[in-house]
Short mmCIF file of C-alpha atoms in Angstrom, two decimals:
data_model
loop_
_atom_site.label_atom_id
_atom_site.label_comp_id
_atom_site.label_asym_id
_atom_site.label_seq_id
_atom_site.Cartn_x
_atom_site.Cartn_y
_atom_site.Cartn_z
CA UNK A 1 21.15 -18.55 1.90
CA UNK A 2 18.59 -16.21 0.45
CA UNK A 3 18.92 -14.12 -2.70
CA UNK A 4 18.70 -10.40 -2.07
CA UNK A 5 17.77 -9.50 -5.69
CA UNK A 6 15.40 -9.36 -4.27
CA UNK A 7 -32.00 -24.37 -29.67
CA UNK A 8 -31.74 -23.54 -33.42
CA UNK A 9 -28.43 -22.29 -32.19
CA UNK A 10 -25.15 -23.42 -33.61
CA UNK A 11 -22.99 -25.80 -31.64
CA UNK A 12 -19.80 -24.26 -30.24
CA UNK A 13 -16.93 -24.18 -32.70
CA UNK A 14 -14.06 -26.57 -32.18
CA UNK A 15 -11.46 -23.93 -32.94
CA UNK A 16 -9.02 -23.37 -30.14
CA UNK A 17 -9.51 -20.21 -28.12
CA UNK A 18 -6.87 -17.55 -28.53
CA UNK A 19 -6.76 -16.68 -24.85
CA UNK A 20 -3.66 -18.26 -23.34
CA UNK A 21 -1.45 -17.35 -20.44
CA UNK A 22 2.20 -17.02 -21.40
CA UNK A 23 3.16 -18.95 -18.28
CA UNK A 24 3.07 -22.71 -17.68
CA UNK A 25 4.09 -22.90 -14.05
CA UNK A 26 4.97 -26.32 -12.62
CA UNK A 27 6.35 -27.15 -9.17
CA UNK A 28 8.50 -30.29 -9.14
CA UNK A 29 11.68 -31.86 -7.84
CA UNK A 30 15.04 -30.87 -9.30
CA UNK A 31 16.81 -33.35 -11.57
CA UNK A 32 20.39 -33.62 -12.75
CA UNK A 33 19.32 -32.25 -16.14
CA UNK A 34 18.39 -28.93 -14.51
CA UNK A 35 21.93 -27.89 -13.67
CA UNK A 36 22.37 -25.51 -16.61
CA UNK A 37 19.20 -23.59 -15.69
CA UNK A 38 20.13 -23.50 -12.00
CA UNK A 39 23.65 -22.31 -12.79
CA UNK A 40 22.31 -19.51 -14.97
CA UNK A 41 20.11 -18.19 -12.17
CA UNK A 42 22.71 -18.52 -9.40
CA UNK A 43 25.36 -16.77 -11.47
CA UNK A 44 22.99 -13.82 -11.77
CA UNK A 45 21.73 -13.57 -8.18
CA UNK A 46 24.83 -14.67 -6.22
CA UNK A 47 27.78 -12.88 -7.84
CA UNK A 48 29.23 -12.06 -4.42
CA UNK A 49 29.53 -15.82 -3.72
CA UNK A 50 31.16 -16.60 -7.07
CA UNK A 51 27.87 -17.71 -8.59
CA UNK A 52 26.49 -21.23 -8.77
CA UNK A 53 27.31 -24.46 -7.03
CA UNK A 54 29.72 -26.65 -8.96
CA UNK A 55 28.26 -29.54 -10.96
CA UNK A 56 29.57 -32.16 -8.51
CA UNK A 57 27.98 -30.28 -5.59
CA UNK A 58 24.64 -30.13 -7.41
CA UNK A 59 24.79 -33.86 -8.17
CA UNK A 60 25.51 -34.61 -4.52
CA UNK A 61 22.58 -32.47 -3.34
CA UNK A 62 20.10 -34.33 -5.53
CA UNK A 63 21.59 -37.75 -4.86
CA UNK A 64 21.60 -37.41 -1.06
CA UNK A 65 18.21 -35.74 -0.56
CA UNK A 66 16.14 -35.62 -3.78
CA UNK A 67 12.89 -34.77 -1.95
CA UNK A 68 14.44 -31.60 -0.55
CA UNK A 69 15.52 -30.09 -3.85
CA UNK A 70 12.51 -28.28 -5.30
CA UNK A 71 12.15 -26.12 -8.37
CA UNK A 72 9.60 -24.13 -10.32
CA UNK A 73 9.67 -24.36 -14.09
CA UNK A 74 7.92 -22.19 -16.65
CA UNK A 75 7.41 -23.65 -20.10
CA UNK A 76 10.01 -26.31 -19.34
CA UNK A 77 12.74 -23.99 -18.02
CA UNK A 78 13.68 -23.77 -14.33
CA UNK A 79 13.09 -20.22 -13.07
CA UNK A 80 13.48 -20.73 -9.32
CA UNK A 81 14.66 -23.36 -6.87
CA UNK A 82 15.13 -24.21 -3.20
CA UNK A 83 17.93 -26.43 -1.83
CA UNK A 84 17.46 -28.03 1.60
CA UNK A 85 18.92 -30.64 3.92
CA UNK A 86 17.85 -32.34 7.13
CA UNK A 87 19.92 -31.86 10.28
CA UNK A 88 19.68 -32.80 13.92
CA UNK A 89 19.42 -29.37 15.49
CA UNK A 90 21.07 -30.33 18.76
CA UNK A 91 24.24 -31.10 16.78
CA UNK A 92 24.54 -27.43 15.78
CA UNK A 93 22.34 -25.18 17.88
CA UNK A 94 22.44 -21.42 17.44
CA UNK A 95 26.22 -21.10 17.61
CA UNK A 96 27.20 -22.36 14.18
CA UNK A 97 28.15 -20.75 10.88
CA UNK A 98 26.71 -21.30 7.44
CA UNK A 99 29.86 -23.13 6.32
CA UNK A 100 29.80 -25.44 9.35
CA UNK A 101 26.27 -26.65 8.65
CA UNK A 102 26.39 -26.63 4.84
CA UNK A 103 30.00 -27.70 4.42
CA UNK A 104 31.18 -27.55 0.83
CA UNK A 105 27.64 -27.57 -0.53
CA UNK A 106 27.57 -31.33 -1.05
CA UNK A 107 25.12 -31.98 1.83
CA UNK A 108 27.67 -34.08 3.67
CA UNK A 109 25.91 -33.08 6.90
CA UNK A 110 22.50 -34.26 5.68
CA UNK A 111 20.99 -36.51 8.36
CA UNK A 112 17.90 -38.55 7.46
CA UNK A 113 17.22 -39.06 11.16
CA UNK A 114 17.36 -35.35 11.95
CA UNK A 115 14.53 -33.19 13.26
CA UNK A 116 14.97 -29.93 11.32
CA UNK A 117 14.88 -28.84 7.70
CA UNK A 118 17.70 -26.41 6.94
CA UNK A 119 17.35 -24.04 4.00
CA UNK A 120 20.65 -24.16 2.11
CA UNK A 121 19.66 -21.91 -0.80
CA UNK A 122 16.65 -20.32 -2.43
CA UNK A 123 16.64 -18.21 -5.56
CA UNK A 124 14.32 -16.93 -8.31
CA UNK A 125 15.34 -15.58 -11.69
CA UNK A 126 15.09 -11.76 -11.61
CA UNK A 127 12.79 -11.76 -14.64
CA UNK A 128 10.22 -13.69 -12.58
CA UNK A 129 10.18 -11.45 -9.54
CA UNK A 130 6.66 -10.24 -8.81
CA UNK A 131 4.98 -13.60 -9.48
CA UNK A 132 5.44 -14.63 -5.82
CA UNK A 133 7.39 -17.74 -6.82
CA UNK A 134 9.55 -17.38 -3.72
CA UNK A 135 6.43 -17.76 -1.60
CA UNK A 136 5.52 -20.91 -3.49
CA UNK A 137 8.95 -22.39 -2.82
CA UNK A 138 8.62 -21.62 0.87
CA UNK A 139 5.13 -23.11 0.96
CA UNK A 140 6.59 -26.26 -0.63
CA UNK A 141 9.31 -26.35 2.03
CA UNK A 142 6.68 -26.03 4.75
CA UNK A 143 4.66 -28.83 3.22
CA UNK A 144 7.78 -31.00 3.04
CA UNK A 145 8.55 -30.21 6.68
CA UNK A 146 5.04 -31.25 7.70
CA UNK A 147 5.00 -34.40 5.58
CA UNK A 148 8.39 -35.50 6.90
CA UNK A 149 7.21 -34.69 10.43
CA UNK A 150 10.15 -32.38 11.12
CA UNK A 151 9.98 -29.95 14.02
CA UNK A 152 11.14 -26.78 12.27
CA UNK A 153 12.68 -25.03 9.29
CA UNK A 154 15.87 -23.03 9.89
CA UNK A 155 17.34 -20.53 7.44
CA UNK A 156 20.12 -18.00 7.61
CA UNK A 157 19.55 -14.63 5.96
CA UNK A 158 21.24 -11.32 5.27
CA UNK A 159 19.65 -8.06 6.26
CA UNK A 160 20.59 -6.18 3.07
CA UNK A 161 18.90 -2.97 4.13
CA UNK A 162 20.76 -2.66 7.42
CA UNK A 163 23.85 -1.16 5.81
CA UNK A 164 21.77 2.00 5.27
CA UNK A 165 21.03 2.26 9.01
CA UNK A 166 24.25 1.04 10.65
CA UNK A 167 25.11 4.55 11.86
CA UNK A 168 21.68 5.27 13.34
CA UNK A 169 20.51 2.07 15.04
CA UNK A 170 21.64 -1.29 16.33
CA UNK A 171 20.83 -4.51 14.45
CA UNK A 172 18.26 -5.39 17.11
CA UNK A 173 16.55 -2.03 16.66
CA UNK A 174 16.57 -2.52 12.90
CA UNK A 175 14.94 -5.94 13.25
CA UNK A 176 12.25 -4.43 15.47
CA UNK A 177 11.57 -1.68 12.92
CA UNK A 178 11.24 -4.27 10.15
CA UNK A 179 8.95 -6.39 12.30
CA UNK A 180 6.75 -3.33 12.94
CA UNK A 181 6.77 -2.58 9.18
CA UNK A 182 8.38 0.81 9.69
CA UNK A 183 11.27 -0.36 7.48
CA UNK A 184 11.09 -2.72 4.53
CA UNK A 185 13.97 -5.16 4.09
CA UNK A 186 13.88 -7.21 0.89
CA UNK A 187 14.92 -10.41 2.68
CA UNK A 188 13.86 -10.07 6.31
CA UNK A 189 10.41 -8.63 5.52
CA UNK A 190 9.80 -11.54 3.14
CA UNK A 191 10.77 -14.09 5.77
CA UNK A 192 8.61 -12.56 8.49
CA UNK A 193 5.66 -12.44 6.08
CA UNK A 194 6.12 -16.18 5.50
CA UNK A 195 5.68 -17.01 9.18
CA UNK A 196 9.34 -17.10 10.24
CA UNK A 197 10.59 -15.45 13.41
CA UNK A 198 14.08 -14.26 14.29
CA UNK A 199 15.75 -16.87 16.45
CA UNK A 200 19.23 -15.38 16.70
CA UNK A 201 21.20 -12.35 15.53
CA UNK A 202 24.53 -13.54 14.16
CA UNK A 203 27.75 -11.71 13.34
CA UNK A 204 29.90 -13.31 10.64
CA UNK A 205 27.40 -16.09 9.93
CA UNK A 206 28.23 -16.13 6.23
CA UNK A 207 31.87 -15.19 6.73
CA UNK A 208 33.22 -11.90 5.45
CA UNK A 209 31.66 -11.00 2.11
CA UNK A 210 32.44 -7.75 0.41
CA UNK A 211 29.51 -5.37 0.09
CA UNK A 212 27.47 -6.85 2.95
CA UNK A 213 27.05 -6.08 6.61
CA UNK A 214 28.66 -8.62 8.90
CA UNK A 215 25.29 -9.18 10.58
CA UNK A 216 22.82 -11.88 9.59
CA UNK A 217 19.84 -13.50 11.27
CA UNK A 218 18.94 -17.07 12.00
CA UNK A 219 15.24 -17.52 11.27
CA UNK A 220 12.91 -20.30 12.37
CA UNK A 221 9.52 -21.62 11.29
CA UNK A 222 7.88 -24.06 13.69
CA UNK A 223 5.80 -26.97 12.44
CA UNK A 224 2.72 -26.95 14.68
CA UNK A 225 1.76 -30.42 13.39
CA UNK A 226 5.01 -32.00 14.54
CA UNK A 227 4.43 -35.37 16.22
CA UNK A 228 6.54 -38.30 17.30
CA UNK A 229 5.42 -40.45 14.40
CA UNK A 230 6.11 -40.93 10.72
CA UNK A 231 3.77 -39.59 8.04
CA UNK A 232 3.78 -39.73 4.25
CA UNK A 233 6.22 -37.78 2.07
CA UNK A 234 5.33 -34.73 -0.01
CA UNK A 235 3.57 -35.35 -3.28
CA UNK A 236 0.21 -36.87 -2.33
CA UNK A 237 -3.18 -35.31 -2.88
CA UNK A 238 -4.22 -32.62 -0.44
CA UNK A 239 -6.41 -33.82 2.41
CA UNK A 240 -7.73 -30.38 3.37
CA UNK A 241 -8.67 -27.89 0.65
CA UNK A 242 -9.26 -24.24 1.51
CA UNK A 243 -11.82 -22.39 -0.59
CA UNK A 244 -12.55 -18.68 -0.82
CA UNK A 245 -15.87 -17.22 -1.95
CA UNK A 246 -16.44 -13.68 -3.18
CA UNK A 247 -19.90 -12.18 -2.68
CA UNK A 248 -19.41 -9.19 -4.93
CA UNK A 249 -21.46 -6.01 -5.01
CA UNK A 250 -22.61 -4.82 -8.40
CA UNK A 251 -21.96 -1.13 -8.95
CA UNK A 252 -21.49 0.93 -12.12
CA UNK A 253 -17.82 1.23 -13.09
CA UNK A 254 -16.04 3.63 -15.42
CA UNK A 255 -14.41 0.87 -17.42
CA UNK A 256 -12.67 -2.49 -17.45
CA UNK A 257 -9.63 -1.16 -15.58
CA UNK A 258 -11.75 -0.20 -12.57
CA UNK A 259 -13.49 -3.57 -12.65
CA UNK A 260 -10.18 -5.46 -12.69
CA UNK A 261 -8.93 -3.38 -9.76
CA UNK A 262 -11.91 -4.69 -7.80
CA UNK A 263 -11.29 -8.26 -8.97
CA UNK A 264 -7.60 -8.09 -8.06
CA UNK A 265 -8.48 -6.70 -4.64
CA UNK A 266 -10.62 -9.75 -3.88
CA UNK A 267 -8.08 -12.20 -5.33
CA UNK A 268 -5.28 -10.59 -3.32
CA UNK A 269 -7.36 -10.53 -0.13
CA UNK A 270 -8.57 -14.12 -0.31
CA UNK A 271 -5.21 -15.47 -1.53
CA UNK A 272 -3.67 -13.95 1.59
CA UNK A 273 -5.40 -16.72 3.53
CA UNK A 274 -3.61 -19.38 1.47
CA UNK A 275 -6.74 -20.63 -0.26
CA UNK A 276 -6.61 -23.19 -3.05
CA UNK A 277 -9.63 -21.82 -4.90
CA UNK A 278 -11.50 -18.53 -5.17
CA UNK A 279 -14.99 -18.41 -6.69
CA UNK A 280 -16.62 -15.34 -8.25
CA UNK A 281 -20.37 -14.91 -9.03
CA UNK A 282 -22.17 -15.47 -12.32
CA UNK A 283 -21.93 -12.42 -14.60
CA UNK A 284 -19.58 -10.74 -12.11
CA UNK A 285 -18.61 -8.32 -14.89
CA UNK A 286 -22.21 -7.13 -15.36
CA UNK A 287 -21.31 -3.77 -13.82
CA UNK A 288 -19.90 -2.89 -17.26
CA UNK A 289 -23.42 -3.13 -18.71
CA UNK A 290 -24.18 0.35 -17.40
CA UNK A 291 -22.01 1.66 -20.23
CA UNK A 292 -24.49 0.26 -22.75
CA UNK A 293 -27.76 1.56 -21.28
CA UNK A 294 -28.67 3.08 -24.64
CA UNK A 295 -28.79 -0.35 -26.29
CA UNK A 296 -31.30 -3.18 -26.16
CA UNK A 297 -30.59 -5.92 -23.56
CA UNK A 298 -29.43 -8.35 -26.24
CA UNK A 299 -27.10 -5.83 -27.89
CA UNK A 300 -25.76 -4.73 -24.50
CA UNK A 301 -24.91 -8.33 -23.55
CA UNK A 302 -23.10 -8.86 -26.85
CA UNK A 303 -21.17 -5.65 -26.24
CA UNK A 304 -20.28 -6.95 -22.79
CA UNK A 305 -18.92 -10.15 -24.34
CA UNK A 306 -16.27 -8.10 -26.17
CA UNK A 307 -14.47 -7.67 -22.82
CA UNK A 308 -14.39 -11.38 -21.91
CA UNK A 309 -11.07 -12.20 -23.57
CA UNK A 310 -9.14 -9.36 -21.90
CA UNK A 311 -10.72 -10.14 -18.52
CA UNK A 312 -9.70 -13.80 -18.73
CA UNK A 313 -6.16 -12.81 -19.68
CA UNK A 314 -5.93 -10.72 -16.51
CA UNK A 315 -7.51 -13.40 -14.32
CA UNK A 316 -5.07 -15.97 -15.70
CA UNK A 317 -2.25 -13.62 -14.66
CA UNK A 318 -3.79 -13.22 -11.20
CA UNK A 319 -4.02 -17.01 -10.80
CA UNK A 320 -0.28 -17.34 -11.37
CA UNK A 321 0.91 -14.27 -9.46
CA UNK A 322 -1.34 -14.86 -6.43
CA UNK A 323 -0.90 -18.65 -6.49
CA UNK A 324 -4.60 -19.51 -6.42
CA UNK A 325 -6.97 -21.37 -8.72
CA UNK A 326 -9.66 -18.92 -9.85
CA UNK A 327 -13.17 -19.91 -10.93
CA UNK A 328 -14.09 -16.80 -12.85
CA UNK A 329 -17.80 -16.81 -12.08
CA UNK A 330 -19.21 -16.55 -15.57
CA UNK A 331 -19.17 -14.14 -18.49
CA UNK A 332 -20.91 -13.87 -21.86
CA UNK A 333 -19.03 -15.23 -24.85
CA UNK A 334 -20.08 -14.44 -28.41
CA UNK A 335 -18.69 -16.96 -30.85
CA UNK A 336 -19.88 -18.02 -34.30
CA UNK A 337 -22.86 -15.65 -34.04
CA UNK A 338 -24.03 -17.40 -30.87
CA UNK A 339 -24.09 -16.01 -27.33
CA UNK A 340 -23.09 -18.35 -24.49
CA UNK A 341 -22.71 -18.07 -20.72
CA UNK A 342 -19.27 -19.45 -19.82
CA UNK A 343 -17.24 -20.03 -16.66
CA UNK A 344 -13.45 -20.28 -16.76
CA UNK A 345 -11.15 -22.21 -14.44
CA UNK A 346 -7.83 -20.34 -14.35
CA UNK A 347 -5.29 -22.62 -12.71
CA UNK A 348 -2.31 -21.29 -10.81
CA UNK A 349 0.04 -23.15 -13.16
CA UNK A 350 -1.02 -20.84 -16.01
CA UNK A 351 -3.47 -23.17 -17.79
CA UNK A 352 -7.20 -22.64 -18.09
CA UNK A 353 -10.35 -24.50 -19.13
CA UNK A 354 -13.95 -23.49 -19.68
CA UNK A 355 -17.40 -24.77 -18.77
CA UNK A 356 -20.46 -23.62 -20.73
CA UNK A 357 -23.81 -23.18 -19.05
CA UNK A 358 -25.99 -25.98 -20.38
CA UNK A 359 -29.49 -25.03 -19.24
CA UNK A 360 -30.62 -21.51 -20.10
CA UNK A 361 -33.34 -19.76 -18.10
CA UNK A 362 -36.36 -18.29 -19.92
CA UNK A 363 -35.16 -14.74 -19.12
CA UNK A 364 -31.67 -15.40 -20.49
CA UNK A 365 -33.22 -16.63 -23.71
CA UNK A 366 -35.89 -13.90 -23.97
CA UNK A 367 -33.81 -10.84 -23.06
CA UNK A 368 -30.36 -11.79 -24.34
CA UNK A 369 -30.72 -14.76 -26.67
CA UNK A 370 -28.23 -16.90 -24.73
CA UNK A 371 -27.88 -20.50 -25.93
CA UNK A 372 -26.78 -23.56 -23.98
CA UNK A 373 -23.54 -25.49 -24.37
CA UNK A 374 -23.11 -29.19 -25.05
CA UNK A 375 -20.32 -30.59 -22.88
CA UNK A 376 -19.72 -31.22 -19.19
CA UNK A 377 -16.28 -31.74 -17.63
CA UNK A 378 -14.59 -32.71 -14.41
CA UNK A 379 -11.46 -30.59 -13.98
CA UNK A 380 -8.26 -31.91 -12.45
CA UNK A 381 -6.41 -29.40 -10.26
CA UNK A 382 -3.43 -29.49 -7.92
CA UNK A 383 -5.82 -29.76 -4.97
CA UNK A 384 -8.60 -32.13 -6.08
CA UNK A 385 -11.09 -32.84 -8.84
CA UNK A 386 -13.77 -30.19 -9.25
CA UNK A 387 -16.88 -29.46 -11.27
CA UNK A 388 -18.44 -26.15 -12.29
CA UNK A 389 -22.17 -25.64 -12.87
CA UNK A 390 -23.52 -22.18 -13.57
CA UNK A 391 -26.63 -21.25 -11.56
CA UNK A 392 -29.66 -22.95 -13.21
CA UNK A 393 -27.57 -26.02 -14.08
CA UNK A 394 -27.38 -27.04 -10.41
CA UNK A 395 -31.16 -27.47 -10.42
CA UNK A 396 -30.78 -30.50 -12.70
CA UNK A 397 -29.58 -33.44 -10.54
CA UNK A 398 -28.32 -35.45 -13.50
CA UNK A 399 -25.38 -33.10 -14.07
CA UNK A 400 -23.77 -33.25 -10.59
CA UNK A 401 -24.33 -37.01 -10.51
CA UNK A 402 -22.52 -37.34 -13.82
CA UNK A 403 -19.63 -35.32 -12.37
CA UNK A 404 -19.62 -37.33 -9.14
CA UNK A 405 -19.26 -40.55 -11.11
CA UNK A 406 -16.02 -39.10 -12.51
CA UNK A 407 -14.56 -38.42 -9.06
CA UNK A 408 -15.58 -34.82 -8.35
CA UNK A 409 -14.90 -33.71 -4.76
CA UNK A 410 -16.03 -30.06 -4.89
CA UNK A 411 -18.75 -28.51 -7.05
CA UNK A 412 -18.51 -24.75 -7.66
CA UNK A 413 -21.72 -22.90 -8.53
CA UNK A 414 -21.52 -19.23 -9.55
CA UNK A 415 -25.05 -17.81 -9.62
CA UNK A 416 -27.08 -14.68 -10.23
CA UNK A 417 -30.57 -14.30 -8.74
CA UNK A 418 -32.70 -11.20 -8.37
CA UNK A 419 -35.17 -12.34 -5.70
CA UNK A 420 -35.14 -14.56 -2.64
CA UNK A 421 -37.36 -17.22 -4.18
CA UNK A 422 -34.95 -17.48 -7.11
CA UNK A 423 -32.06 -17.70 -4.68
CA UNK A 424 -33.80 -20.42 -2.66
CA UNK A 425 -34.08 -22.59 -5.75
CA UNK A 426 -30.32 -22.42 -6.19
CA UNK A 427 -29.55 -22.83 -2.48
CA UNK A 428 -31.78 -25.80 -1.75
CA UNK A 429 -30.85 -27.62 -4.94
CA UNK A 430 -27.16 -27.05 -4.19
CA UNK A 431 -27.62 -28.48 -0.69
CA UNK A 432 -29.37 -31.51 -2.14
CA UNK A 433 -26.54 -32.02 -4.64
CA UNK A 434 -24.00 -32.08 -1.78
CA UNK A 435 -25.96 -34.74 0.07
CA UNK A 436 -26.87 -37.01 -2.84
CA UNK A 437 -23.40 -36.86 -4.43
CA UNK A 438 -21.36 -36.96 -1.21
CA UNK A 439 -19.36 -33.89 -2.14
CA UNK A 440 -18.90 -30.25 -1.14
CA UNK A 441 -20.81 -27.53 -2.99
CA UNK A 442 -19.68 -23.89 -3.03
CA UNK A 443 -22.05 -21.18 -4.29
CA UNK A 444 -21.26 -17.52 -4.98
CA UNK A 445 -23.67 -14.74 -5.96
CA UNK A 446 -23.67 -10.99 -6.45
CA UNK A 447 -25.47 -8.32 -4.44
CA UNK A 448 -26.42 -4.69 -4.88
CA UNK A 449 -28.11 -2.90 -7.77
CA UNK A 450 -27.40 -1.66 -11.28
CA UNK A 451 -29.90 1.14 -11.92
CA UNK A 452 -31.36 1.28 -15.42
CA UNK A 453 -29.71 -1.99 -16.51
CA UNK A 454 -32.61 -4.06 -17.81
CA UNK A 455 -32.87 -7.63 -16.44
CA UNK A 456 -29.80 -7.05 -14.21
CA UNK A 457 -31.00 -4.15 -12.07
CA UNK A 458 -31.26 -5.95 -8.70
CA UNK A 459 -29.49 -8.91 -7.10
CA UNK A 460 -30.10 -11.11 -4.08
CA UNK A 461 -27.51 -13.51 -2.69
CA UNK A 462 -26.27 -15.36 0.35
CA UNK A 463 -23.14 -17.22 -0.69
CA UNK A 464 -22.35 -20.44 1.14
CA UNK A 465 -20.37 -23.67 1.38
CA UNK A 466 -22.48 -26.83 1.78
CA UNK A 467 -21.50 -30.29 3.01
CA UNK A 468 -22.98 -33.78 3.01
CA UNK A 469 -25.19 -34.74 5.94
CA UNK A 470 -23.64 -37.13 8.44
CA UNK A 471 -22.07 -37.03 11.90
CA UNK A 472 -18.67 -35.82 10.67
CA UNK A 473 -20.19 -32.72 9.07
CA UNK A 474 -22.04 -29.65 10.42
CA UNK A 475 -25.53 -30.54 11.64
CA UNK A 476 -27.14 -28.13 9.17
CA UNK A 477 -24.84 -29.09 6.27
CA UNK A 478 -23.46 -25.53 6.11
CA UNK A 479 -19.69 -25.13 6.50
CA UNK A 480 -19.87 -21.35 6.01
CA UNK A 481 -22.33 -18.76 4.75
CA UNK A 482 -22.34 -15.03 4.18
CA UNK A 483 -24.59 -12.29 5.46
CA UNK A 484 -27.39 -11.89 2.89
CA UNK A 485 -27.04 -8.99 0.45
CA UNK A 486 -23.72 -7.78 1.88
CA UNK A 487 -20.43 -7.57 -0.02
CA UNK A 488 -17.98 -9.89 1.72
CA UNK A 489 -15.81 -12.98 1.39
CA UNK A 490 -15.97 -16.46 2.90
CA UNK A 491 -13.14 -18.84 3.76
CA UNK A 492 -13.72 -22.53 4.53
CA UNK A 493 -11.54 -25.61 4.99
CA UNK A 494 -12.93 -28.76 3.36
CA UNK A 495 -11.61 -32.13 4.52
CA UNK A 496 -11.43 -34.58 1.62
CA UNK A 497 -10.71 -37.51 3.92
CA UNK A 498 -14.17 -37.04 5.43
CA UNK A 499 -15.66 -37.58 1.97
CA UNK A 500 -13.68 -40.81 1.55
CA UNK A 501 -14.86 -42.01 4.95
CA UNK A 502 -18.46 -41.08 4.14
CA UNK A 503 -18.42 -42.95 0.84
CA UNK A 504 -17.10 -46.10 2.50
CA UNK A 505 -18.69 -46.07 5.97
CA UNK A 506 -21.37 -43.37 6.01
CA UNK A 507 -24.73 -43.83 7.72
CA UNK A 508 -26.13 -44.00 4.18
CA UNK A 509 -24.15 -44.22 0.94
CA UNK A 510 -26.02 -42.55 -1.88
CA UNK A 511 -23.43 -43.26 -4.56
CA UNK A 512 -22.67 -46.89 -3.82
CA UNK A 513 -26.26 -47.88 -2.89
CA UNK A 514 -27.77 -46.99 -6.26
CA UNK A 515 -29.81 -49.72 -7.99
CA UNK A 516 -27.82 -49.93 -11.19
CA UNK A 517 -29.79 -53.03 -12.11
CA UNK A 518 -32.83 -50.77 -12.52
CA UNK A 519 -31.53 -47.54 -14.06
CA UNK A 520 -28.45 -45.80 -15.40
CA UNK A 521 -27.15 -42.29 -16.17
CA UNK A 522 -25.87 -41.88 -19.71
CA UNK A 523 -24.41 -38.91 -21.62
CA UNK A 524 -25.95 -38.94 -25.09
CA UNK A 525 -24.33 -36.04 -26.93
CA UNK A 526 -21.14 -36.81 -28.84
CA UNK A 527 -18.91 -33.85 -29.68
#
C-alpha cells in the first residue's frame, strides 16, 4: 500500500566549522524499538485505514522477515519506512486482493522460497516530502530484490487523482494519460518514474474505503539480473559505482542565486542517472569573481570566499534531496587571516568533510596569496573509499600512494587550467596515478571565459575518467572523456571487483610488488 500524501602562513585552526546540514540521513533495517516512530507516521498518512499496524503485527513483520523491513532515520528518528514480504507469485497471480496476500499484516504469507518481493507498505512523514526519501526506499527495495535474486517486485497502488476524471474517461484512459505525462497522479506517476509498469487494473483491490475510487493498479518491477542461483543479501559494499562528472562553463552571473540554479541543474541532471558521486571543477564558483572586477586579484578572491559557507549549505541540501554524494570542486576559504583552496565532500546522509589543497601553484601564491593545507584524508562513503586531490596535488605521486595505502578505490581531482599544456600536466599525471595505485581517477575542469577577471579569464578542460592498465580495462585506460572545451556531463560505471582482481592477479601489481625493504612512504606532519 502506498501513501497518497503524497609558507609563513598560519596552520588551519582546529575550531569546528559552523557549516552543518540539519539532516543526518541513515538508511537501515527497522527494529522493534522503532514502533513508536512508525506508528506516528502511519497515523498521519493512513487515517482512512485506521492508522498504524498494531504492535503485535509490527513485531511479526520484523521477526519473520527482518531484511525486508527498511527505514530511513534523520537524527535518530524514523521518518520513512517500507514493509515487504516474499511470496511465490504463482500462488496468487493477478486475481488476488490486498487482504488475501497481506492477511492481517503479520506476514503470515511470507515465503522464504518465493520468487517475488511484495510491497506491503511504504510511507514517509509529510514533513520530509520533497527530499526524495520515497525514491531511496524504492531503490533499497530494488537492491534487496537483486541481492535476494528475486524475479520481481509487486505493489498495489491507488490512483488518487482518478476520482477527478471518473466522469470523463475510463481508468485505462487515465492510466495512459498519466503514462504520457498529460496528467500527474501523486502515486501512479511516482511508481512509473521508478521503473514500474502497470500489470493489472483492479477493482476493489483494497476493499471498499471511503473517499477513494474503487479502482487500483497492480504494478510490477522486473529484476533484469534475476538468475537461478543464490547471491549475497543486501548490506555489502557496492561492486559497481556510478560516477558523474560536470564540465562546467564559466560565465558571469548576477549573483549567488543564479550560480546555485546552475549547480542544482547539473546535480538534478546527473542524479537522474542514479549516480553515486558527482564531481564539480576547481573554483567552479569563479563566475562570481566578475562582480569584483574593480578589486585586486587577491581582494577579489577573498571577497569570493565570503560566499563559500552559503554555497556549501546549499550543496549539502542538494546531496540529501537528490540522493547523491557531491564533491564540490573547490572554493576559496578565508580563515584566521589565511586564504586556502578547499574541496568539500557532501555526503547524501547529510554529513560533510573537507580536503585542503596542499601544493599551491606559483600563480595562486602570486596573484591571490593562497596557502597550502596540512592534512590528507581518505573518506569513507556508502559506495567506497575515496580520495580528493585538487589539481596541482595530483602531480605529486606521494599523495595518491599515501591514499592508496589506506584503501582508496576512486580518486577525484577537480582542476582548473587555462592552457592545453597545463591541462596535459594534470591529465597525464592523473593517468599515471590510476596505473601506479591500481585505482580509478576522475578529473573535472571548467571551460569558457570570464572577461576582465585577472588570472581566471580563460579555461581549458577535457574532463575524463581514467582506469588502471590491464586486460580487464579499456586499452587506452580511459573509461569516459568529454569533448574538449564544451560544457557537458559524463557518466561512467566503475567496477570495484576489477580492482580487487587486479591487485591480486594483475599482469603486474604495483602496490604489492613494492620493495619495502629499500624505501618507505611516511607522513611527517602531526596535527
